[in-house]
Short mmCIF file of C-alpha atoms in Angstrom, two decimals:
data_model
loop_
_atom_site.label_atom_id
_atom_site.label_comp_id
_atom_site.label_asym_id
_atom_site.label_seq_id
_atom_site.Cartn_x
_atom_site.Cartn_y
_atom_site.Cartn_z
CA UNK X 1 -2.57 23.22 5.78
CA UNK X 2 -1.92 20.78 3.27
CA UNK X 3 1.34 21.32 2.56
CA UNK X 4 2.65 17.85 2.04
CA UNK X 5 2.10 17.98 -1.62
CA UNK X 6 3.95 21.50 -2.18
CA UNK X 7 7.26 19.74 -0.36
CA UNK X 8 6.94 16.44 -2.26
CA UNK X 9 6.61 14.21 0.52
CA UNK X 10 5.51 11.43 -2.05
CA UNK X 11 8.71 11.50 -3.45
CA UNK X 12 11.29 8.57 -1.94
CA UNK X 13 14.23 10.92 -1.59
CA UNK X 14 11.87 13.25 0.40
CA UNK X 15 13.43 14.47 3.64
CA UNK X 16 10.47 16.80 4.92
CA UNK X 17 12.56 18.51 8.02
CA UNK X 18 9.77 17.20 10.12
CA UNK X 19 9.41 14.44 12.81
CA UNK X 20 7.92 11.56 11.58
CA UNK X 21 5.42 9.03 14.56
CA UNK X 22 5.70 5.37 14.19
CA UNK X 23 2.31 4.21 14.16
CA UNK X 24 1.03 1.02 14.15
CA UNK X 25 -1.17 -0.32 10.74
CA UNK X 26 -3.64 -1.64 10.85
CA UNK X 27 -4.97 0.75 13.11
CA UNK X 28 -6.46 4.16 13.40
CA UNK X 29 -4.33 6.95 14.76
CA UNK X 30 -6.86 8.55 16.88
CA UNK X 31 -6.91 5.82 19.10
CA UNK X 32 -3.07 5.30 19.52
CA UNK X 33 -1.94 8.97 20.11
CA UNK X 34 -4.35 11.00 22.53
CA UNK X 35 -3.39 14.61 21.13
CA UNK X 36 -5.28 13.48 17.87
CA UNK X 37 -8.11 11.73 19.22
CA UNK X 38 -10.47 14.28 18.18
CA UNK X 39 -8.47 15.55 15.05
CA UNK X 40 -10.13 15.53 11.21
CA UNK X 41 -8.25 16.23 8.20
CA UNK X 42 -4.73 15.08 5.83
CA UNK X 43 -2.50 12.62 7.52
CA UNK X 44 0.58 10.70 5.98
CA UNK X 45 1.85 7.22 6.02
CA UNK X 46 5.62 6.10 4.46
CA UNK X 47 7.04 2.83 4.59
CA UNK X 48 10.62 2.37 3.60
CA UNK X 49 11.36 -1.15 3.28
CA UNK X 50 14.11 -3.55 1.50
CA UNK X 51 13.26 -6.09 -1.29
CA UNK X 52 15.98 -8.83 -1.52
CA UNK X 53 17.69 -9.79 -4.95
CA UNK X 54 15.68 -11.90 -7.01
CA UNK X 55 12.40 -11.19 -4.81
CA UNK X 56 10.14 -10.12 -7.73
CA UNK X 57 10.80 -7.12 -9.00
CA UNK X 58 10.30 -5.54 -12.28
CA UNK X 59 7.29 -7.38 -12.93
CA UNK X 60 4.21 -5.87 -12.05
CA UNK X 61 3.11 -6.10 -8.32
CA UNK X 62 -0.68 -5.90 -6.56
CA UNK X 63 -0.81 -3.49 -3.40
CA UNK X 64 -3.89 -4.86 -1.43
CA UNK X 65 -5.07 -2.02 1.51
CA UNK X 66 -8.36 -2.91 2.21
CA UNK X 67 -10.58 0.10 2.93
CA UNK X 68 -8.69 3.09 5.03
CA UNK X 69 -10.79 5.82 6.85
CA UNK X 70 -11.56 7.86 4.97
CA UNK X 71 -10.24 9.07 1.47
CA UNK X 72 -6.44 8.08 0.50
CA UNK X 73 -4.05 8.90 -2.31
CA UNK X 74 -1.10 6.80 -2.45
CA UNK X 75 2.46 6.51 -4.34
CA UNK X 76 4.76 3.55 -5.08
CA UNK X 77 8.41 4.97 -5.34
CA UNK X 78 7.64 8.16 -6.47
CA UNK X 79 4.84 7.37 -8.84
CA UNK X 80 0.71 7.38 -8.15
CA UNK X 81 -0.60 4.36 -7.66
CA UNK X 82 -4.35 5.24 -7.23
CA UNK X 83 -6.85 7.21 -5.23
CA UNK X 84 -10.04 7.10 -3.65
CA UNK X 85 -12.20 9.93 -2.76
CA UNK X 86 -15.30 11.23 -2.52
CA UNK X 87 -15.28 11.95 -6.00
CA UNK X 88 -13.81 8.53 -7.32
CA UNK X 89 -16.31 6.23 -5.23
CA UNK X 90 -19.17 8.95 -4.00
CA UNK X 91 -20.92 6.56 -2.34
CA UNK X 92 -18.86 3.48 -0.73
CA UNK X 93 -15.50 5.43 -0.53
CA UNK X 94 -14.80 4.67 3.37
CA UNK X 95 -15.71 1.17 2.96
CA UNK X 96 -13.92 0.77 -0.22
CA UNK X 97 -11.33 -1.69 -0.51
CA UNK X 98 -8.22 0.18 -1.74
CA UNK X 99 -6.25 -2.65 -4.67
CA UNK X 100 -3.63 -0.75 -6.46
CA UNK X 101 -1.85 -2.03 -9.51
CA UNK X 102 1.54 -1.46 -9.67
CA UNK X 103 3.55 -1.17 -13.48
CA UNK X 104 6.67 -3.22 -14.49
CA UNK X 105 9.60 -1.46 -13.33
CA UNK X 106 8.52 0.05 -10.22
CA UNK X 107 8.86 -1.82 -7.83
CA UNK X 108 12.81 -2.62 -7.62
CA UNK X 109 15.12 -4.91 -5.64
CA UNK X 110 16.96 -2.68 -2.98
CA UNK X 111 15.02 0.14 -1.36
CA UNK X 112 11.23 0.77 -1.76
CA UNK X 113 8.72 3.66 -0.70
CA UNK X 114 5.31 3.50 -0.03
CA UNK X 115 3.45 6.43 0.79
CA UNK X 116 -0.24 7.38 1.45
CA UNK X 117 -2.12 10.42 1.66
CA UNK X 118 -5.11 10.10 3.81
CA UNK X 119 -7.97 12.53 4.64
CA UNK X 120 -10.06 11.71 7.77
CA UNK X 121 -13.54 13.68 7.49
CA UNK X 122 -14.96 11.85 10.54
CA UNK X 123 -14.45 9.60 13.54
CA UNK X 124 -10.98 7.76 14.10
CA UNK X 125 -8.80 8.15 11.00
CA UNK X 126 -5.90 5.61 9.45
CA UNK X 127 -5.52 2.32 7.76
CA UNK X 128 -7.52 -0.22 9.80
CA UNK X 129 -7.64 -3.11 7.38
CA UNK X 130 -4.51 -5.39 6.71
CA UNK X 131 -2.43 -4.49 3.82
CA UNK X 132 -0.59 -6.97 0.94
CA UNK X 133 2.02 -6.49 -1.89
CA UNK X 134 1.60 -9.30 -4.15
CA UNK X 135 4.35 -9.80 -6.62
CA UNK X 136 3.62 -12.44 -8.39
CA UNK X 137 6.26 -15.33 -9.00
CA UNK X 138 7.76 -16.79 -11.94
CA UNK X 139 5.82 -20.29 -12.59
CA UNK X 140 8.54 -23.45 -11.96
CA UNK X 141 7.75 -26.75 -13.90
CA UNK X 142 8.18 -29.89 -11.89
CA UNK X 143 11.03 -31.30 -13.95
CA UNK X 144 12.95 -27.44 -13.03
CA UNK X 145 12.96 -28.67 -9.39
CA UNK X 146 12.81 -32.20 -8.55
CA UNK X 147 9.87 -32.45 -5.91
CA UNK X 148 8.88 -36.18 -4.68
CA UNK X 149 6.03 -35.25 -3.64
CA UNK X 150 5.11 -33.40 -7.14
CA UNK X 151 3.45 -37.02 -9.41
CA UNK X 152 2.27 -35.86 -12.91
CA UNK X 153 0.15 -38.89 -12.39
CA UNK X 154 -1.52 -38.01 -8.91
CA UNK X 155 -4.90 -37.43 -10.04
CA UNK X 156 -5.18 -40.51 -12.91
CA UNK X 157 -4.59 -43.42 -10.38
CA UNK X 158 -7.22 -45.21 -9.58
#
């Protein structure tokens, strides 16, 4: 009925009332629960997860899906991180790799949501393909941390 938008379930302090399946990802949720083998339309996905101190955040981050059966909307604490739909991609959008960008700021140290709105319009539904958040890491010099290994001169000996 979609009816997930109207009660905000993109939002990270979103407590929907409802019962939410574990499910595994990658994988395609008409072959891991046999009451919706058969069943076509909007499924969602949240992820709740923990980034440590120092572990990245506030720069910006990659989220790396890979494609996901069939069209998907997705949110990054709260905020849209991209979509792709029949509309967006008309003609590769089940095969099309999903790579969000994520802003400065969003991603935070402490708790995290990810959530994804799919809509399966044939066969199996879900997220088959592995999925990545790449935050990239301040660059260290080799005279910040002492590395033996680490010669300036490695590649000029002869």
């Amino acid at each position: 009925e979609d009816k997930g938008r109207k009660r905000g379930f993109m939002k990270p302090e979103s407590r929907p009332g409802i019962e939410w399946r574990g499910v595994r990802v990658p994988g395609n949720f008409g072959a891991q629960f046999a009451d919706l083998a058969g069943f076509g339309g909007l499924f969602w996905y949240r992820l709740e997860f923990e980034l440590p101190k120092g572990g990245g955040a506030g720069g910006e981050c990659e989220l790396q899906f890979g494609p996901i059966d069939d069209e998907s909307w997705t949110w990054f604490n709260g905020r849209s991180a991209g979509e792709v739909t029949r509309q967006s991609n008309p003609k590769d959008y089940r095969e099309f790799p999903r790579t969000h960008r994520i802003a400065p700021g969003v991603l935070k140290s402490g708790k995290n949501v990810l959530v994804v709105r799919c809509n399966d319009i044939c066969l199996l539904g879900g997220i088959p393909g592995t999925q990545h958040l790449r935050i990239p890491q301040p660059h260290a010099f080799y005279t910040d941390v002492p590395v033996a290994s680490d010669d300036p001169y490695r590649c000029c000996r002869r």
